[in-house]
Amino acid sequence: MASGGSLNWTNVANVLGATIIVGSEAVGAGGATGWAIASLMKLGDQAVLVSTVVGVGLGILATIAFLRSAYRAEPFR
């Protein structure tokens, strides 16, 4: 176990690596979902853009929630 002042680089690498993987999936799925729903409903170009941005925003929020949870599971110090 790492001492009180030093970083546990194994935990840092694990958390950051998992966050990159989960985050790319969440943001991609959010954007694709927003685009698909607005396109299927034939809402127009502006609505497609807005719904895609909302989906990406939700994906970013999910990524942040995952990062916080992963940090609690594997603290850096």
PDB file of N, CA, C and O in Angstrom:
ATOM      1  N   MET A   1       0.849  -1.180   0.000  1.00  0.00           N
ATOM      2  CA  MET A   1       0.000   0.000   0.000  1.00  0.00           C
ATOM      3  C   MET A   1       0.887   1.233   0.000  1.00  0.00           C
ATOM      4  O   MET A   1       1.942   1.277   0.598  1.00  0.00           O
ATOM      5  N   ALA A   2       0.437   2.264  -0.672  1.00  0.00           N
ATOM      6  CA  ALA A   2       1.214   3.497  -0.787  1.00  0.00           C
ATOM      7  C   ALA A   2       1.192   4.265   0.525  1.00  0.00           C
ATOM      8  O   ALA A   2       0.250   4.173   1.310  1.00  0.00           O
ATOM      9  N   SER A   3       2.248   5.019   0.753  1.00  0.00           N
ATOM     10  CA  SER A   3       2.297   5.837   1.953  1.00  0.00           C
ATOM     11  C   SER A   3       1.332   7.008   1.834  1.00  0.00           C
ATOM     12  O   SER A   3       0.787   7.276   0.761  1.00  0.00           O
ATOM     13  N   GLY A   4       1.123   7.732   2.905  1.00  0.00           N
ATOM     14  CA  GLY A   4       0.137   8.795   2.955  1.00  0.00           C
ATOM     15  C   GLY A   4       0.336   9.907   1.946  1.00  0.00           C
ATOM     16  O   GLY A   4      -0.626  10.483   1.466  1.00  0.00           O
ATOM     17  N   GLY A   5       1.559  10.228   1.566  1.00  0.00           N
ATOM     18  CA  GLY A   5       1.796  11.362   0.693  1.00  0.00           C
ATOM     19  C   GLY A   5       2.019  11.036  -0.771  1.00  0.00           C
ATOM     20  O   GLY A   5       1.978  11.921  -1.601  1.00  0.00           O
ATOM     21  N   SER A   6       2.243   9.787  -1.105  1.00  0.00           N
ATOM     22  CA  SER A   6       2.560   9.465  -2.499  1.00  0.00           C
ATOM     23  C   SER A   6       1.328   8.907  -3.220  1.00  0.00           C
ATOM     24  O   SER A   6       0.411   8.388  -2.612  1.00  0.00           O
ATOM     25  N   LEU A   7       1.363   9.037  -4.521  1.00  0.00           N
ATOM     26  CA  LEU A   7       0.259   8.530  -5.333  1.00  0.00           C
ATOM     27  C   LEU A   7       0.439   7.044  -5.607  1.00  0.00           C
ATOM     28  O   LEU A   7       1.554   6.571  -5.822  1.00  0.00           O
ATOM     29  N   ASN A   8      -0.658   6.337  -5.630  1.00  0.00           N
ATOM     30  CA  ASN A   8      -0.658   4.938  -6.043  1.00  0.00           C
ATOM     31  C   ASN A   8      -0.918   4.938  -7.542  1.00  0.00           C
ATOM     32  O   ASN A   8      -2.062   5.019  -7.998  1.00  0.00           O
ATOM     33  N   TRP A   9       0.148   4.849  -8.336  1.00  0.00           N
ATOM     34  CA  TRP A   9       0.042   5.019  -9.778  1.00  0.00           C
ATOM     35  C   TRP A   9      -0.737   3.901 -10.441  1.00  0.00           C
ATOM     36  O   TRP A   9      -1.315   4.089 -11.514  1.00  0.00           O
ATOM     37  N   THR A  10      -0.791   2.740  -9.819  1.00  0.00           N
ATOM     38  CA  THR A  10      -1.600   1.656 -10.369  1.00  0.00           C
ATOM     39  C   THR A  10      -3.078   2.027 -10.336  1.00  0.00           C
ATOM     40  O   THR A  10      -3.802   1.832 -11.315  1.00  0.00           O
ATOM     41  N   ASN A  11      -3.532   2.573  -9.220  1.00  0.00           N
ATOM     42  CA  ASN A  11      -4.929   3.004  -9.120  1.00  0.00           C
ATOM     43  C   ASN A  11      -5.225   4.159 -10.073  1.00  0.00           C
ATOM     44  O   ASN A  11      -6.298   4.214 -10.671  1.00  0.00           O
ATOM     45  N   VAL A  12      -4.295   5.085 -10.197  1.00  0.00           N
ATOM     46  CA  VAL A  12      -4.490   6.219 -11.109  1.00  0.00           C
ATOM     47  C   VAL A  12      -4.652   5.710 -12.541  1.00  0.00           C
ATOM     48  O   VAL A  12      -5.572   6.113 -13.261  1.00  0.00           O
ATOM     49  N   ALA A  13      -3.796   4.809 -12.955  1.00  0.00           N
ATOM     50  CA  ALA A  13      -3.869   4.263 -14.314  1.00  0.00           C
ATOM     51  C   ALA A  13      -5.155   3.482 -14.532  1.00  0.00           C
ATOM     52  O   ALA A  13      -5.794   3.594 -15.591  1.00  0.00           O
ATOM     53  N   ASN A  14      -5.555   2.690 -13.539  1.00  0.00           N
ATOM     54  CA  ASN A  14      -6.787   1.917 -13.659  1.00  0.00           C
ATOM     55  C   ASN A  14      -8.006   2.813 -13.799  1.00  0.00           C
ATOM     56  O   ASN A  14      -8.862   2.599 -14.657  1.00  0.00           O
ATOM     57  N   VAL A  15      -8.107   3.814 -12.941  1.00  0.00           N
ATOM     58  CA  VAL A  15      -9.266   4.702 -12.951  1.00  0.00           C
ATOM     59  C   VAL A  15      -9.307   5.519 -14.238  1.00  0.00           C
ATOM     60  O   VAL A  15     -10.365   5.637 -14.879  1.00  0.00           O
ATOM     61  N   LEU A  16      -8.188   6.085 -14.645  1.00  0.00           N
ATOM     62  CA  LEU A  16      -8.176   6.899 -15.862  1.00  0.00           C
ATOM     63  C   LEU A  16      -8.430   6.056 -17.113  1.00  0.00           C
ATOM     64  O   LEU A  16      -9.167   6.480 -18.010  1.00  0.00           O
ATOM     65  N   GLY A  17      -7.852   4.888 -17.176  1.00  0.00           N
ATOM     66  CA  GLY A  17      -8.073   4.016 -18.323  1.00  0.00           C
ATOM     67  C   GLY A  17      -9.529   3.580 -18.439  1.00  0.00           C
ATOM     68  O   GLY A  17     -10.123   3.620 -19.525  1.00  0.00           O
ATOM     69  N   ALA A  18     -10.113   3.173 -17.326  1.00  0.00           N
ATOM     70  CA  ALA A  18     -11.516   2.765 -17.343  1.00  0.00           C
ATOM     71  C   ALA A  18     -12.426   3.943 -17.666  1.00  0.00           C
ATOM     72  O   ALA A  18     -13.418   3.786 -18.386  1.00  0.00           O
ATOM     73  N   THR A  19     -12.087   5.129 -17.164  1.00  0.00           N
ATOM     74  CA  THR A  19     -12.909   6.305 -17.441  1.00  0.00           C
ATOM     75  C   THR A  19     -12.864   6.670 -18.920  1.00  0.00           C
ATOM     76  O   THR A  19     -13.881   7.057 -19.501  1.00  0.00           O
ATOM     77  N   ILE A  20     -11.720   6.545 -19.549  1.00  0.00           N
ATOM     78  CA  ILE A  20     -11.617   6.834 -20.980  1.00  0.00           C
ATOM     79  C   ILE A  20     -12.483   5.866 -21.779  1.00  0.00           C
ATOM     80  O   ILE A  20     -13.225   6.273 -22.683  1.00  0.00           O
ATOM     81  N   ILE A  21     -12.436   4.592 -21.443  1.00  0.00           N
ATOM     82  CA  ILE A  21     -13.221   3.600 -22.165  1.00  0.00           C
ATOM     83  C   ILE A  21     -14.715   3.816 -21.944  1.00  0.00           C
ATOM     84  O   ILE A  21     -15.502   3.878 -22.895  1.00  0.00           O
ATOM     85  N   VAL A  22     -15.125   3.933 -20.685  1.00  0.00           N
ATOM     86  CA  VAL A  22     -16.544   4.110 -20.376  1.00  0.00           C
ATOM     87  C   VAL A  22     -17.042   5.447 -20.914  1.00  0.00           C
ATOM     88  O   VAL A  22     -18.150   5.544 -21.447  1.00  0.00           O
ATOM     89  N   GLY A  23     -16.214   6.485 -20.796  1.00  0.00           N
ATOM     90  CA  GLY A  23     -16.625   7.806 -21.258  1.00  0.00           C
ATOM     91  C   GLY A  23     -16.834   7.865 -22.755  1.00  0.00           C
ATOM     92  O   GLY A  23     -17.798   8.470 -23.235  1.00  0.00           O
ATOM     93  N   SER A  24     -15.948   7.238 -23.514  1.00  0.00           N
ATOM     94  CA  SER A  24     -16.125   7.265 -24.966  1.00  0.00           C
ATOM     95  C   SER A  24     -17.391   6.522 -25.374  1.00  0.00           C
ATOM     96  O   SER A  24     -18.116   6.957 -26.277  1.00  0.00           O
ATOM     97  N   GLU A  25     -17.702   5.436 -24.703  1.00  0.00           N
ATOM     98  CA  GLU A  25     -18.938   4.708 -24.988  1.00  0.00           C
ATOM     99  C   GLU A  25     -20.163   5.528 -24.596  1.00  0.00           C
ATOM    100  O   GLU A  25     -21.144   5.583 -25.339  1.00  0.00           O
ATOM    101  N   ALA A  26     -20.132   6.153 -23.428  1.00  0.00           N
ATOM    102  CA  ALA A  26     -21.295   6.916 -22.948  1.00  0.00           C
ATOM    103  C   ALA A  26     -21.558   8.137 -23.824  1.00  0.00           C
ATOM    104  O   ALA A  26     -22.711   8.413 -24.188  1.00  0.00           O
ATOM    105  N   VAL A  27     -20.518   8.861 -24.182  1.00  0.00           N
ATOM    106  CA  VAL A  27     -20.694  10.055 -25.008  1.00  0.00           C
ATOM    107  C   VAL A  27     -21.145   9.655 -26.414  1.00  0.00           C
ATOM    108  O   VAL A  27     -22.059  10.272 -26.988  1.00  0.00           O
ATOM    109  N   GLY A  28     -20.550   8.626 -26.967  1.00  0.00           N
ATOM    110  CA  GLY A  28     -20.952   8.162 -28.298  1.00  0.00           C
ATOM    111  C   GLY A  28     -22.387   7.664 -28.323  1.00  0.00           C
ATOM    112  O   GLY A  28     -23.156   7.979 -29.238  1.00  0.00           O
ATOM    113  N   ALA A  29     -22.755   6.884 -27.329  1.00  0.00           N
ATOM    114  CA  ALA A  29     -24.123   6.370 -27.273  1.00  0.00           C
ATOM    115  C   ALA A  29     -25.132   7.490 -27.043  1.00  0.00           C
ATOM    116  O   ALA A  29     -26.226   7.482 -27.620  1.00  0.00           O
ATOM    117  N   GLY A  30     -24.775   8.458 -26.212  1.00  0.00           N
ATOM    118  CA  GLY A  30     -25.676   9.588 -25.967  1.00  0.00           C
ATOM    119  C   GLY A  30     -25.907  10.405 -27.220  1.00  0.00           C
ATOM    120  O   GLY A  30     -27.048  10.769 -27.544  1.00  0.00           O
ATOM    121  N   GLY A  31     -24.831  10.703 -27.933  1.00  0.00           N
ATOM    122  CA  GLY A  31     -24.963  11.461 -29.174  1.00  0.00           C
ATOM    123  C   GLY A  31     -25.742  10.702 -30.227  1.00  0.00           C
ATOM    124  O   GLY A  31     -26.604  11.271 -30.915  1.00  0.00           O
ATOM    125  N   ALA A  32     -25.464   9.414 -30.371  1.00  0.00           N
ATOM    126  CA  ALA A  32     -26.171   8.606 -31.361  1.00  0.00           C
ATOM    127  C   ALA A  32     -27.649   8.471 -31.022  1.00  0.00           C
ATOM    128  O   ALA A  32     -28.502   8.499 -31.907  1.00  0.00           O
ATOM    129  N   THR A  33     -27.962   8.347 -29.744  1.00  0.00           N
ATOM    130  CA  THR A  33     -29.355   8.235 -29.331  1.00  0.00           C
ATOM    131  C   THR A  33     -30.116   9.519 -29.607  1.00  0.00           C
ATOM    132  O   THR A  33     -31.245   9.489 -30.123  1.00  0.00           O
ATOM    133  N   GLY A  34     -29.516  10.646 -29.266  1.00  0.00           N
ATOM    134  CA  GLY A  34     -30.163  11.926 -29.545  1.00  0.00           C
ATOM    135  C   GLY A  34     -30.396  12.132 -31.028  1.00  0.00           C
ATOM    136  O   GLY A  34     -31.483  12.563 -31.447  1.00  0.00           O
ATOM    137  N   TRP A  35     -29.399  11.801 -31.833  1.00  0.00           N
ATOM    138  CA  TRP A  35     -29.536  11.937 -33.284  1.00  0.00           C
ATOM    139  C   TRP A  35     -30.623  11.008 -33.818  1.00  0.00           C
ATOM    140  O   TRP A  35     -31.466  11.413 -34.626  1.00  0.00           O
ATOM    141  N   ALA A  36     -30.640   9.757 -33.356  1.00  0.00           N
ATOM    142  CA  ALA A  36     -31.586   8.778 -33.871  1.00  0.00           C
ATOM    143  C   ALA A  36     -33.024   9.144 -33.519  1.00  0.00           C
ATOM    144  O   ALA A  36     -33.919   9.059 -34.362  1.00  0.00           O
ATOM    145  N   ILE A  37     -33.256   9.548 -32.286  1.00  0.00           N
ATOM    146  CA  ILE A  37     -34.620   9.885 -31.873  1.00  0.00           C
ATOM    147  C   ILE A  37     -35.141  11.080 -32.658  1.00  0.00           C
ATOM    148  O   ILE A  37     -36.260  11.062 -33.174  1.00  0.00           O
ATOM    149  N   ALA A  38     -34.351  12.123 -32.767  1.00  0.00           N
ATOM    150  CA  ALA A  38     -34.800  13.318 -33.486  1.00  0.00           C
ATOM    151  C   ALA A  38     -34.958  13.041 -34.981  1.00  0.00           C
ATOM    152  O   ALA A  38     -35.875  13.563 -35.614  1.00  0.00           O
ATOM    153  N   SER A  39     -34.097  12.212 -35.530  1.00  0.00           N
ATOM    154  CA  SER A  39     -34.210  11.898 -36.954  1.00  0.00           C
ATOM    155  C   SER A  39     -35.431  11.029 -37.230  1.00  0.00           C
ATOM    156  O   SER A  39     -36.132  11.241 -38.228  1.00  0.00           O
ATOM    157  N   LEU A  40     -35.690  10.068 -36.367  1.00  0.00           N
ATOM    158  CA  LEU A  40     -36.864   9.214 -36.569  1.00  0.00           C
ATOM    159  C   LEU A  40     -38.165   9.994 -36.440  1.00  0.00           C
ATOM    160  O   LEU A  40     -39.148   9.678 -37.100  1.00  0.00           O
ATOM    161  N   MET A  41     -38.154  11.022 -35.603  1.00  0.00           N
ATOM    162  CA  MET A  41     -39.354  11.832 -35.427  1.00  0.00           C
ATOM    163  C   MET A  41     -39.453  12.941 -36.480  1.00  0.00           C
ATOM    164  O   MET A  41     -40.419  13.692 -36.482  1.00  0.00           O
ATOM    165  N   LYS A  42     -38.434  13.040 -37.350  1.00  0.00           N
ATOM    166  CA  LYS A  42     -38.384  14.045 -38.433  1.00  0.00           C
ATOM    167  C   LYS A  42     -38.622  15.458 -37.885  1.00  0.00           C
ATOM    168  O   LYS A  42     -39.483  16.191 -38.372  1.00  0.00           O
ATOM    169  N   LEU A  43     -37.804  15.809 -36.882  1.00  0.00           N
ATOM    170  CA  LEU A  43     -37.976  17.097 -36.210  1.00  0.00           C
ATOM    171  C   LEU A  43     -37.262  18.246 -36.906  1.00  0.00           C
ATOM    172  O   LEU A  43     -37.455  19.391 -36.547  1.00  0.00           O
ATOM    173  N   GLY A  44     -36.427  17.975 -37.860  1.00  0.00           N
ATOM    174  CA  GLY A  44     -35.697  19.040 -38.544  1.00  0.00           C
ATOM    175  C   GLY A  44     -34.252  19.104 -38.094  1.00  0.00           C
ATOM    176  O   GLY A  44     -33.857  18.517 -37.075  1.00  0.00           O
ATOM    177  N   ASP A  45     -33.468  19.850 -38.851  1.00  0.00           N
ATOM    178  CA  ASP A  45     -32.028  19.897 -38.611  1.00  0.00           C
ATOM    179  C   ASP A  45     -31.669  20.513 -37.262  1.00  0.00           C
ATOM    180  O   ASP A  45     -30.771  20.029 -36.569  1.00  0.00           O
ATOM    181  N   GLN A  46     -32.327  21.577 -36.886  1.00  0.00           N
ATOM    182  CA  GLN A  46     -32.008  22.241 -35.618  1.00  0.00           C
ATOM    183  C   GLN A  46     -32.332  21.347 -34.424  1.00  0.00           C
ATOM    184  O   GLN A  46     -31.566  21.275 -33.464  1.00  0.00           O
ATOM    185  N   ALA A  47     -33.454  20.663 -34.473  1.00  0.00           N
ATOM    186  CA  ALA A  47     -33.839  19.768 -33.379  1.00  0.00           C
ATOM    187  C   ALA A  47     -32.886  18.577 -33.289  1.00  0.00           C
ATOM    188  O   ALA A  47     -32.581  18.111 -32.189  1.00  0.00           O
ATOM    189  N   VAL A  48     -32.426  18.092 -34.430  1.00  0.00           N
ATOM    190  CA  VAL A  48     -31.452  17.000 -34.423  1.00  0.00           C
ATOM    191  C   VAL A  48     -30.168  17.456 -33.743  1.00  0.00           C
ATOM    192  O   VAL A  48     -29.604  16.733 -32.907  1.00  0.00           O
ATOM    193  N   LEU A  49     -29.726  18.652 -34.068  1.00  0.00           N
ATOM    194  CA  LEU A  49     -28.515  19.183 -33.449  1.00  0.00           C
ATOM    195  C   LEU A  49     -28.693  19.345 -31.940  1.00  0.00           C
ATOM    196  O   LEU A  49     -27.827  18.941 -31.151  1.00  0.00           O
ATOM    197  N   VAL A  50     -29.808  19.909 -31.539  1.00  0.00           N
ATOM    198  CA  VAL A  50     -30.061  20.124 -30.105  1.00  0.00           C
ATOM    199  C   VAL A  50     -30.149  18.786 -29.365  1.00  0.00           C
ATOM    200  O   VAL A  50     -29.554  18.622 -28.291  1.00  0.00           O
ATOM    201  N   SER A  51     -30.867  17.833 -29.916  1.00  0.00           N
ATOM    202  CA  SER A  51     -30.999  16.547 -29.228  1.00  0.00           C
ATOM    203  C   SER A  51     -29.673  15.794 -29.177  1.00  0.00           C
ATOM    204  O   SER A  51     -29.389  15.101 -28.199  1.00  0.00           O
ATOM    205  N   THR A  52     -28.854  15.951 -30.196  1.00  0.00           N
ATOM    206  CA  THR A  52     -27.530  15.327 -30.175  1.00  0.00           C
ATOM    207  C   THR A  52     -26.662  15.951 -29.090  1.00  0.00           C
ATOM    208  O   THR A  52     -25.980  15.240 -28.343  1.00  0.00           O
ATOM    209  N   VAL A  53     -26.708  17.270 -28.973  1.00  0.00           N
ATOM    210  CA  VAL A  53     -25.929  17.956 -27.935  1.00  0.00           C
ATOM    211  C   VAL A  53     -26.426  17.550 -26.547  1.00  0.00           C
ATOM    212  O   VAL A  53     -25.618  17.326 -25.634  1.00  0.00           O
ATOM    213  N   VAL A  54     -27.727  17.432 -26.376  1.00  0.00           N
ATOM    214  CA  VAL A  54     -28.273  16.994 -25.088  1.00  0.00           C
ATOM    215  C   VAL A  54     -27.807  15.574 -24.780  1.00  0.00           C
ATOM    216  O   VAL A  54     -27.414  15.270 -23.636  1.00  0.00           O
ATOM    217  N   GLY A  55     -27.817  14.697 -25.770  1.00  0.00           N
ATOM    218  CA  GLY A  55     -27.351  13.328 -25.567  1.00  0.00           C
ATOM    219  C   GLY A  55     -25.880  13.268 -25.191  1.00  0.00           C
ATOM    220  O   GLY A  55     -25.489  12.513 -24.296  1.00  0.00           O
ATOM    221  N   VAL A  56     -25.070  14.081 -25.856  1.00  0.00           N
ATOM    222  CA  VAL A  56     -23.642  14.127 -25.518  1.00  0.00           C
ATOM    223  C   VAL A  56     -23.457  14.673 -24.094  1.00  0.00           C
ATOM    224  O   VAL A  56     -22.632  14.173 -23.326  1.00  0.00           O
ATOM    225  N   GLY A  57     -24.229  15.678 -23.736  1.00  0.00           N
ATOM    226  CA  GLY A  57     -24.157  16.230 -22.376  1.00  0.00           C
ATOM    227  C   GLY A  57     -24.493  15.185 -21.325  1.00  0.00           C
ATOM    228  O   GLY A  57     -23.829  15.091 -20.287  1.00  0.00           O
ATOM    229  N   LEU A  58     -25.525  14.391 -21.591  1.00  0.00           N
ATOM    230  CA  LEU A  58     -25.875  13.317 -20.652  1.00  0.00           C
ATOM    231  C   LEU A  58     -24.767  12.269 -20.576  1.00  0.00           C
ATOM    232  O   LEU A  58     -24.490  11.723 -19.499  1.00  0.00           O
ATOM    233  N   GLY A  59     -24.121  12.005 -21.706  1.00  0.00           N
ATOM    234  CA  GLY A  59     -22.988  11.082 -21.697  1.00  0.00           C
ATOM    235  C   GLY A  59     -21.821  11.605 -20.876  1.00  0.00           C
ATOM    236  O   GLY A  59     -21.159  10.857 -20.159  1.00  0.00           O
ATOM    237  N   ILE A  60     -21.587  12.912 -20.957  1.00  0.00           N
ATOM    238  CA  ILE A  60     -20.519  13.520 -20.150  1.00  0.00           C
ATOM    239  C   ILE A  60     -20.863  13.437 -18.666  1.00  0.00           C
ATOM    240  O   ILE A  60     -19.996  13.139 -17.831  1.00  0.00           O
ATOM    241  N   LEU A  61     -22.121  13.697 -18.324  1.00  0.00           N
ATOM    242  CA  LEU A  61     -22.539  13.577 -16.927  1.00  0.00           C
ATOM    243  C   LEU A  61     -22.378  12.142 -16.412  1.00  0.00           C
ATOM    244  O   LEU A  61     -21.946  11.926 -15.277  1.00  0.00           O
ATOM    245  N   ALA A  62     -22.707  11.168 -17.250  1.00  0.00           N
ATOM    246  CA  ALA A  62     -22.526   9.769 -16.865  1.00  0.00           C
ATOM    247  C   ALA A  62     -21.043   9.443 -16.673  1.00  0.00           C
ATOM    248  O   ALA A  62     -20.674   8.696 -15.759  1.00  0.00           O
ATOM    249  N   THR A  63     -20.193  10.026 -17.516  1.00  0.00           N
ATOM    250  CA  THR A  63     -18.751   9.810 -17.386  1.00  0.00           C
ATOM    251  C   THR A  63     -18.224  10.391 -16.082  1.00  0.00           C
ATOM    252  O   THR A  63     -17.411   9.769 -15.385  1.00  0.00           O
ATOM    253  N   ILE A  64     -18.686  11.573 -15.731  1.00  0.00           N
ATOM    254  CA  ILE A  64     -18.270  12.197 -14.473  1.00  0.00           C
ATOM    255  C   ILE A  64     -18.729  11.367 -13.289  1.00  0.00           C
ATOM    256  O   ILE A  64     -17.970  11.146 -12.329  1.00  0.00           O
ATOM    257  N   ALA A  65     -19.961  10.857 -13.345  1.00  0.00           N
ATOM    258  CA  ALA A  65     -20.467  10.006 -12.266  1.00  0.00           C
ATOM    259  C   ALA A  65     -19.629   8.736 -12.146  1.00  0.00           C
ATOM    260  O   ALA A  65     -19.312   8.287 -11.035  1.00  0.00           O
ATOM    261  N   PHE A  66     -19.247   8.159 -13.277  1.00  0.00           N
ATOM    262  CA  PHE A  66     -18.400   6.969 -13.245  1.00  0.00           C
ATOM    263  C   PHE A  66     -17.038   7.277 -12.642  1.00  0.00           C
ATOM    264  O   PHE A  66     -16.522   6.504 -11.836  1.00  0.00           O
ATOM    265  N   LEU A  67     -16.453   8.410 -13.031  1.00  0.00           N
ATOM    266  CA  LEU A  67     -15.136   8.786 -12.511  1.00  0.00           C
ATOM    267  C   LEU A  67     -15.173   8.947 -10.995  1.00  0.00           C
ATOM    268  O   LEU A  67     -14.288   8.465 -10.290  1.00  0.00           O
ATOM    269  N   ARG A  68     -16.197   9.598 -10.488  1.00  0.00           N
ATOM    270  CA  ARG A  68     -16.309   9.775  -9.036  1.00  0.00           C
ATOM    271  C   ARG A  68     -16.464   8.438  -8.323  1.00  0.00           C
ATOM    272  O   ARG A  68     -15.859   8.199  -7.273  1.00  0.00           O
ATOM    273  N   SER A  69     -17.270   7.565  -8.891  1.00  0.00           N
ATOM    274  CA  SER A  69     -17.475   6.252  -8.291  1.00  0.00           C
ATOM    275  C   SER A  69     -16.194   5.417  -8.334  1.00  0.00           C
ATOM    276  O   SER A  69     -15.845   4.746  -7.356  1.00  0.00           O
ATOM    277  N   ALA A  70     -15.494   5.460  -9.449  1.00  0.00           N
ATOM    278  CA  ALA A  70     -14.246   4.703  -9.569  1.00  0.00           C
ATOM    279  C   ALA A  70     -13.188   5.238  -8.619  1.00  0.00           C
ATOM    280  O   ALA A  70     -12.413   4.468  -8.045  1.00  0.00           O
ATOM    281  N   TYR A  71     -13.152   6.552  -8.421  1.00  0.00           N
ATOM    282  CA  TYR A  71     -12.182   7.136  -7.494  1.00  0.00           C
ATOM    283  C   TYR A  71     -12.467   6.688  -6.061  1.00  0.00           C
ATOM    284  O   TYR A  71     -11.549   6.445  -5.289  1.00  0.00           O
ATOM    285  N   ARG A  72     -13.753   6.583  -5.713  1.00  0.00           N
ATOM    286  CA  ARG A  72     -14.087   6.103  -4.362  1.00  0.00           C
ATOM    287  C   ARG A  72     -13.690   4.650  -4.180  1.00  0.00           C
ATOM    288  O   ARG A  72     -13.275   4.231  -3.109  1.00  0.00           O
ATOM    289  N   ALA A  73     -13.802   3.864  -5.245  1.00  0.00           N
ATOM    290  CA  ALA A  73     -13.452   2.437  -5.158  1.00  0.00           C
ATOM    291  C   ALA A  73     -11.945   2.228  -5.099  1.00  0.00           C
ATOM    292  O   ALA A  73     -11.467   1.328  -4.401  1.00  0.00           O
ATOM    293  N   GLU A  74     -11.192   3.055  -5.820  1.00  0.00           N
ATOM    294  CA  GLU A  74      -9.734   2.948  -5.864  1.00  0.00           C
ATOM    295  C   GLU A  74      -9.115   4.311  -5.636  1.00  0.00           C
ATOM    296  O   GLU A  74      -8.773   5.008  -6.593  1.00  0.00           O
ATOM    297  N   PRO A  75      -8.976   4.734  -4.392  1.00  0.00           N
ATOM    298  CA  PRO A  75      -8.408   6.061  -4.118  1.00  0.00           C
ATOM    299  C   PRO A  75      -6.959   6.169  -4.585  1.00  0.00           C
ATOM    300  O   PRO A  75      -6.232   5.185  -4.633  1.00  0.00           O
ATOM    301  N   PHE A  76      -6.578   7.371  -4.958  1.00  0.00           N
ATOM    302  CA  PHE A  76      -5.243   7.622  -5.496  1.00  0.00           C
ATOM    303  C   PHE A  76      -4.164   7.647  -4.406  1.00  0.00           C
ATOM    304  O   PHE A  76      -3.001   7.481  -4.692  1.00  0.00           O
ATOM    305  N   ARG A  77      -4.530   7.879  -3.193  1.00  0.00           N
ATOM    306  CA  ARG A  77      -3.551   7.931  -2.095  1.00  0.00           C
ATOM    307  C   ARG A  77      -3.845   6.884  -1.067  1.00  0.00           C
ATOM    308  O   ARG A  77      -4.869   6.470  -0.811  1.00  0.00           O
TER     309      ARG A  77
END
